[in-house]
Amino acid sequence: MTKFFSVMDKIRPAYDFTYKAILFICKILLIADIVITSYAVLGRFVHAYIPFIKDPAWTEEIVLTCMSYMAVLSAALAIRKGNHIRMTALDPYLPKKLLKALDILADIAVMGLAVIMMVVGWKYATTLGGRGFYVSMPWLSRFWMYFPVPLAGFAMIVFELEALYTHVKSLCLSKGAE
């Protein structure tokens, strides 16, 4: 069994790379949000004094889209770090094996949610999103507004696989130590 775990541990760099790539995307989106929002504010309040700074209509829709990407992708990042919302008030009073089993159950439940996000989110993105366009940018499909949900679902599945593996490994190795 330990040979299986040692082989599986070699995949960890792929999880690290995925985490770093999604974190980088979130950082770029945050920078874009700040720059676009600053430009919109300048365009609204300074346009009377500096005429070459305009208030483009597209800024609000792009900022909201970037924020939706950051919100759901950062939720996937929280899963990797174990920073997601969870109830821990009773943890000190529960047996360690039960706690590990509950962690595995929680991983399976979150994995189910991630699969639903990916499947249903993709359906919405390709059907509903594929039919509409941004109001201020009629050349851009609303697909990009719905796409964060299946993308985050995929990222959550990747990180839940890692969490599930870690919890199962911990449970198996603790059984072997007894």
PDB file of C-alpha atoms in Angstrom:
ATOM      1  CA  MET A   1       0.000   0.000   0.000  1.00  0.00           C
ATOM      2  CA  THR A   2       2.848   2.383   0.780  1.00  0.00           C
ATOM      3  CA  LYS A   3       4.257   1.779  -2.707  1.00  0.00           C
ATOM      4  CA  PHE A   4       0.955   3.009  -4.172  1.00  0.00           C
ATOM      5  CA  PHE A   5       1.136   6.157  -2.034  1.00  0.00           C
ATOM      6  CA  SER A   6       4.747   6.824  -2.994  1.00  0.00           C
ATOM      7  CA  VAL A   7       3.816   6.582  -6.700  1.00  0.00           C
ATOM      8  CA  MET A   8       0.809   8.846  -6.218  1.00  0.00           C
ATOM      9  CA  ASP A   9       2.888  11.393  -4.289  1.00  0.00           C
ATOM     10  CA  LYS A  10       4.876  12.005  -7.483  1.00  0.00           C
ATOM     11  CA  ILE A  11       1.785  13.727  -8.932  1.00  0.00           C
ATOM     12  CA  ARG A  12       1.929  16.481  -6.292  1.00  0.00           C
ATOM     13  CA  PRO A  13       3.961  18.874  -8.540  1.00  0.00           C
ATOM     14  CA  ALA A  14       1.018  18.871 -10.983  1.00  0.00           C
ATOM     15  CA  TYR A  15      -1.283  20.042  -8.180  1.00  0.00           C
ATOM     16  CA  ASP A  16       1.273  22.687  -7.194  1.00  0.00           C
ATOM     17  CA  PHE A  17       1.492  23.920 -10.789  1.00  0.00           C
ATOM     18  CA  THR A  18      -2.305  24.061 -11.116  1.00  0.00           C
ATOM     19  CA  TYR A  19      -2.559  25.994  -7.850  1.00  0.00           C
ATOM     20  CA  LYS A  20       0.105  28.484  -8.925  1.00  0.00           C
ATOM     21  CA  ALA A  21      -1.497  28.934 -12.362  1.00  0.00           C
ATOM     22  CA  ILE A  22      -4.937  29.654 -10.891  1.00  0.00           C
ATOM     23  CA  LEU A  23      -3.434  31.979  -8.280  1.00  0.00           C
ATOM     24  CA  PHE A  24      -1.599  33.838 -11.061  1.00  0.00           C
ATOM     25  CA  ILE A  25      -4.848  34.165 -13.041  1.00  0.00           C
ATOM     26  CA  CYS A  26      -6.597  35.567  -9.948  1.00  0.00           C
ATOM     27  CA  LYS A  27      -3.801  38.102  -9.452  1.00  0.00           C
ATOM     28  CA  ILE A  28      -3.993  39.238 -13.090  1.00  0.00           C
ATOM     29  CA  LEU A  29      -7.776  39.558 -12.802  1.00  0.00           C
ATOM     30  CA  LEU A  30      -7.412  41.640  -9.626  1.00  0.00           C
ATOM     31  CA  ILE A  31      -4.921  43.952 -11.334  1.00  0.00           C
ATOM     32  CA  ALA A  32      -7.253  44.267 -14.331  1.00  0.00           C
ATOM     33  CA  ASP A  33     -10.159  45.051 -11.993  1.00  0.00           C
ATOM     34  CA  ILE A  34      -8.196  47.790 -10.242  1.00  0.00           C
ATOM     35  CA  VAL A  35      -6.942  49.354 -13.485  1.00  0.00           C
ATOM     36  CA  ILE A  36     -10.332  49.240 -15.227  1.00  0.00           C
ATOM     37  CA  THR A  37     -12.201  50.563 -12.176  1.00  0.00           C
ATOM     38  CA  SER A  38      -9.659  53.367 -11.753  1.00  0.00           C
ATOM     39  CA  TYR A  39     -10.036  54.270 -15.420  1.00  0.00           C
ATOM     40  CA  ALA A  40     -13.848  54.299 -15.091  1.00  0.00           C
ATOM     41  CA  VAL A  41     -13.710  56.517 -12.000  1.00  0.00           C
ATOM     42  CA  LEU A  42     -11.311  58.885 -13.724  1.00  0.00           C
ATOM     43  CA  GLY A  43     -13.537  58.931 -16.784  1.00  0.00           C
ATOM     44  CA  ARG A  44     -16.604  59.851 -14.733  1.00  0.00           C
ATOM     45  CA  PHE A  45     -15.100  62.525 -12.520  1.00  0.00           C
ATOM     46  CA  VAL A  46     -12.227  63.990 -14.511  1.00  0.00           C
ATOM     47  CA  HIS A  47     -13.714  63.997 -18.016  1.00  0.00           C
ATOM     48  CA  ALA A  48     -14.777  67.633 -17.655  1.00  0.00           C
ATOM     49  CA  TYR A  49     -11.190  68.693 -16.990  1.00  0.00           C
ATOM     50  CA  ILE A  50      -9.247  66.172 -19.083  1.00  0.00           C
ATOM     51  CA  PRO A  51     -11.275  65.504 -22.233  1.00  0.00           C
ATOM     52  CA  PHE A  52      -9.189  62.602 -23.589  1.00  0.00           C
ATOM     53  CA  ILE A  53     -10.174  60.408 -20.596  1.00  0.00           C
ATOM     54  CA  LYS A  54     -13.561  58.925 -21.480  1.00  0.00           C
ATOM     55  CA  ASP A  55     -16.038  56.896 -19.428  1.00  0.00           C
ATOM     56  CA  PRO A  56     -16.476  53.782 -21.543  1.00  0.00           C
ATOM     57  CA  ALA A  57     -19.666  51.788 -21.034  1.00  0.00           C
ATOM     58  CA  TRP A  58     -17.861  48.438 -21.090  1.00  0.00           C
ATOM     59  CA  THR A  59     -15.978  48.935 -17.817  1.00  0.00           C
ATOM     60  CA  GLU A  60     -18.772  47.827 -15.468  1.00  0.00           C
ATOM     61  CA  GLU A  61     -19.493  44.583 -17.309  1.00  0.00           C
ATOM     62  CA  ILE A  62     -15.823  43.646 -17.570  1.00  0.00           C
ATOM     63  CA  VAL A  63     -15.174  44.403 -13.887  1.00  0.00           C
ATOM     64  CA  LEU A  64     -18.158  42.266 -12.839  1.00  0.00           C
ATOM     65  CA  THR A  65     -17.001  39.412 -15.068  1.00  0.00           C
ATOM     66  CA  CYS A  66     -13.463  39.571 -13.649  1.00  0.00           C
ATOM     67  CA  MET A  67     -14.894  39.576 -10.127  1.00  0.00           C
ATOM     68  CA  SER A  68     -16.990  36.492 -10.826  1.00  0.00           C
ATOM     69  CA  TYR A  69     -13.893  34.656 -12.091  1.00  0.00           C
ATOM     70  CA  MET A  70     -11.927  35.661  -8.992  1.00  0.00           C
ATOM     71  CA  ALA A  71     -14.721  34.678  -6.595  1.00  0.00           C
ATOM     72  CA  VAL A  72     -15.186  31.126  -7.817  1.00  0.00           C
ATOM     73  CA  LEU A  73     -11.525  30.442  -8.617  1.00  0.00           C
ATOM     74  CA  SER A  74     -10.452  31.646  -5.178  1.00  0.00           C
ATOM     75  CA  ALA A  75     -12.979  29.207  -3.685  1.00  0.00           C
ATOM     76  CA  ALA A  76     -11.128  26.421  -5.490  1.00  0.00           C
ATOM     77  CA  LEU A  77      -7.836  27.750  -4.112  1.00  0.00           C
ATOM     78  CA  ALA A  78      -9.321  27.693  -0.605  1.00  0.00           C
ATOM     79  CA  ILE A  79     -10.075  23.992  -1.027  1.00  0.00           C
ATOM     80  CA  ARG A  80      -6.415  23.304  -1.790  1.00  0.00           C
ATOM     81  CA  LYS A  81      -5.260  25.118   1.335  1.00  0.00           C
ATOM     82  CA  GLY A  82      -8.072  23.770   3.529  1.00  0.00           C
ATOM     83  CA  ASN A  83      -9.321  27.303   4.191  1.00  0.00           C
ATOM     84  CA  HIS A  84     -12.898  26.690   3.147  1.00  0.00           C
ATOM     85  CA  ILE A  85     -15.772  27.153   5.581  1.00  0.00           C
ATOM     86  CA  ARG A  86     -16.156  24.237   7.947  1.00  0.00           C
ATOM     87  CA  MET A  87     -17.426  23.482  11.425  1.00  0.00           C
ATOM     88  CA  THR A  88     -14.582  22.622  13.789  1.00  0.00           C
ATOM     89  CA  ALA A  89     -16.119  23.284  17.207  1.00  0.00           C
ATOM     90  CA  LEU A  90     -16.545  19.572  17.970  1.00  0.00           C
ATOM     91  CA  ASP A  91     -13.254  18.383  16.450  1.00  0.00           C
ATOM     92  CA  PRO A  92     -11.341  18.166  19.759  1.00  0.00           C
ATOM     93  CA  TYR A  93     -14.064  15.926  21.224  1.00  0.00           C
ATOM     94  CA  LEU A  94     -14.363  13.436  18.349  1.00  0.00           C
ATOM     95  CA  PRO A  95     -12.192  10.356  17.857  1.00  0.00           C
ATOM     96  CA  LYS A  96      -9.456  10.934  15.279  1.00  0.00           C
ATOM     97  CA  LYS A  97     -10.649   8.117  13.000  1.00  0.00           C
ATOM     98  CA  LEU A  98     -14.186   9.518  12.980  1.00  0.00           C
ATOM     99  CA  LEU A  99     -12.805  12.968  12.206  1.00  0.00           C
ATOM    100  CA  LYS A 100     -10.824  11.590   9.249  1.00  0.00           C
ATOM    101  CA  ALA A 101     -13.898   9.713   8.012  1.00  0.00           C
ATOM    102  CA  LEU A 102     -15.948  12.922   8.254  1.00  0.00           C
ATOM    103  CA  ASP A 103     -13.247  14.764   6.312  1.00  0.00           C
ATOM    104  CA  ILE A 104     -13.512  12.131   3.572  1.00  0.00           C
ATOM    105  CA  LEU A 105     -17.318  12.455   3.575  1.00  0.00           C
ATOM    106  CA  ALA A 106     -16.996  16.243   3.282  1.00  0.00           C
ATOM    107  CA  ASP A 107     -14.523  15.802   0.397  1.00  0.00           C
ATOM    108  CA  ILE A 108     -16.989  13.560  -1.423  1.00  0.00           C
ATOM    109  CA  ALA A 109     -19.817  16.071  -0.901  1.00  0.00           C
ATOM    110  CA  VAL A 110     -17.724  18.976  -2.189  1.00  0.00           C
ATOM    111  CA  MET A 111     -16.606  16.815  -5.110  1.00  0.00           C
ATOM    112  CA  GLY A 112     -20.282  16.232  -5.943  1.00  0.00           C
ATOM    113  CA  LEU A 113     -20.908  19.978  -5.879  1.00  0.00           C
ATOM    114  CA  ALA A 114     -17.873  20.542  -8.114  1.00  0.00           C
ATOM    115  CA  VAL A 115     -19.138  18.004 -10.655  1.00  0.00           C
ATOM    116  CA  ILE A 116     -22.547  19.715 -10.677  1.00  0.00           C
ATOM    117  CA  MET A 117     -20.863  23.108 -11.122  1.00  0.00           C
ATOM    118  CA  MET A 118     -18.839  21.796 -14.035  1.00  0.00           C
ATOM    119  CA  VAL A 119     -21.660  19.962 -15.830  1.00  0.00           C
ATOM    120  CA  VAL A 120     -24.532  22.390 -15.250  1.00  0.00           C
ATOM    121  CA  GLY A 121     -22.255  25.430 -15.512  1.00  0.00           C
ATOM    122  CA  TRP A 122     -20.982  24.239 -18.899  1.00  0.00           C
ATOM    123  CA  LYS A 123     -24.562  23.700 -20.048  1.00  0.00           C
ATOM    124  CA  TYR A 124     -25.508  27.253 -19.039  1.00  0.00           C
ATOM    125  CA  ALA A 125     -22.354  28.737 -20.545  1.00  0.00           C
ATOM    126  CA  THR A 126     -22.860  27.052 -23.901  1.00  0.00           C
ATOM    127  CA  THR A 127     -26.645  27.443 -24.166  1.00  0.00           C
ATOM    128  CA  LEU A 128     -27.754  30.570 -22.315  1.00  0.00           C
ATOM    129  CA  GLY A 129     -24.375  32.282 -22.525  1.00  0.00           C
ATOM    130  CA  GLY A 130     -23.920  31.332 -26.169  1.00  0.00           C
ATOM    131  CA  ARG A 131     -27.141  33.080 -27.138  1.00  0.00           C
ATOM    132  CA  GLY A 132     -26.478  36.449 -25.524  1.00  0.00           C
ATOM    133  CA  PHE A 133     -23.964  39.228 -25.827  1.00  0.00           C
ATOM    134  CA  TYR A 134     -22.681  41.896 -23.483  1.00  0.00           C
ATOM    135  CA  VAL A 135     -24.823  45.026 -23.761  1.00  0.00           C
ATOM    136  CA  SER A 136     -21.882  47.410 -24.100  1.00  0.00           C
ATOM    137  CA  MET A 137     -19.867  45.004 -26.284  1.00  0.00           C
ATOM    138  CA  PRO A 138     -22.253  43.325 -28.737  1.00  0.00           C
ATOM    139  CA  TRP A 139     -19.358  41.459 -30.365  1.00  0.00           C
ATOM    140  CA  LEU A 140     -18.521  39.559 -27.121  1.00  0.00           C
ATOM    141  CA  SER A 141     -20.534  36.457 -26.176  1.00  0.00           C
ATOM    142  CA  ARG A 142     -22.037  36.136 -22.704  1.00  0.00           C
ATOM    143  CA  PHE A 143     -20.408  32.691 -22.643  1.00  0.00           C
ATOM    144  CA  TRP A 144     -17.490  34.389 -20.867  1.00  0.00           C
ATOM    145  CA  MET A 145     -19.792  35.594 -18.111  1.00  0.00           C
ATOM    146  CA  TYR A 146     -21.017  32.040 -17.362  1.00  0.00           C
ATOM    147  CA  PHE A 147     -17.713  30.243 -17.985  1.00  0.00           C
ATOM    148  CA  PRO A 148     -16.244  30.842 -14.478  1.00  0.00           C
ATOM    149  CA  VAL A 149     -18.649  28.308 -12.941  1.00  0.00           C
ATOM    150  CA  PRO A 150     -17.572  25.234 -14.957  1.00  0.00           C
ATOM    151  CA  LEU A 151     -13.952  26.397 -14.821  1.00  0.00           C
ATOM    152  CA  ALA A 152     -14.085  26.621 -11.030  1.00  0.00           C
ATOM    153  CA  GLY A 153     -15.904  23.275 -10.910  1.00  0.00           C
ATOM    154  CA  PHE A 154     -13.006  21.691 -12.785  1.00  0.00           C
ATOM    155  CA  ALA A 155     -10.440  23.348 -10.488  1.00  0.00           C
ATOM    156  CA  MET A 156     -12.398  22.222  -7.431  1.00  0.00           C
ATOM    157  CA  ILE A 157     -12.429  18.640  -8.723  1.00  0.00           C
ATOM    158  CA  VAL A 158      -8.654  18.736  -9.178  1.00  0.00           C
ATOM    159  CA  PHE A 159      -8.063  20.066  -5.662  1.00  0.00           C
ATOM    160  CA  GLU A 160     -10.687  17.796  -4.095  1.00  0.00           C
ATOM    161  CA  LEU A 161      -8.967  14.782  -5.659  1.00  0.00           C
ATOM    162  CA  GLU A 162      -5.802  15.872  -3.900  1.00  0.00           C
ATOM    163  CA  ALA A 163      -7.610  16.471  -0.580  1.00  0.00           C
ATOM    164  CA  LEU A 164      -9.427  13.156  -0.836  1.00  0.00           C
ATOM    165  CA  TYR A 165      -6.169  11.345  -1.594  1.00  0.00           C
ATOM    166  CA  THR A 166      -4.459  13.062   1.360  1.00  0.00           C
ATOM    167  CA  HIS A 167      -7.257  12.111   3.772  1.00  0.00           C
ATOM    168  CA  VAL A 168      -7.448   8.500   2.546  1.00  0.00           C
ATOM    169  CA  LYS A 169      -3.654   8.189   2.749  1.00  0.00           C
ATOM    170  CA  SER A 170      -3.704   9.577   6.289  1.00  0.00           C
ATOM    171  CA  LEU A 171      -6.451   7.145   7.290  1.00  0.00           C
ATOM    172  CA  CYS A 172      -4.698   4.140   5.714  1.00  0.00           C
ATOM    173  CA  LEU A 173      -1.294   4.950   7.155  1.00  0.00           C
ATOM    174  CA  SER A 174      -2.751   5.499  10.619  1.00  0.00           C
ATOM    175  CA  LYS A 175      -4.418   2.069  10.403  1.00  0.00           C
ATOM    176  CA  GLY A 176      -1.106   0.527   9.392  1.00  0.00           C
ATOM    177  CA  ALA A 177       0.652   2.138  12.372  1.00  0.00           C
ATOM    178  CA  GLU A 178      -1.722   0.489  14.833  1.00  0.00           C
TER     179      GLU A 178
END
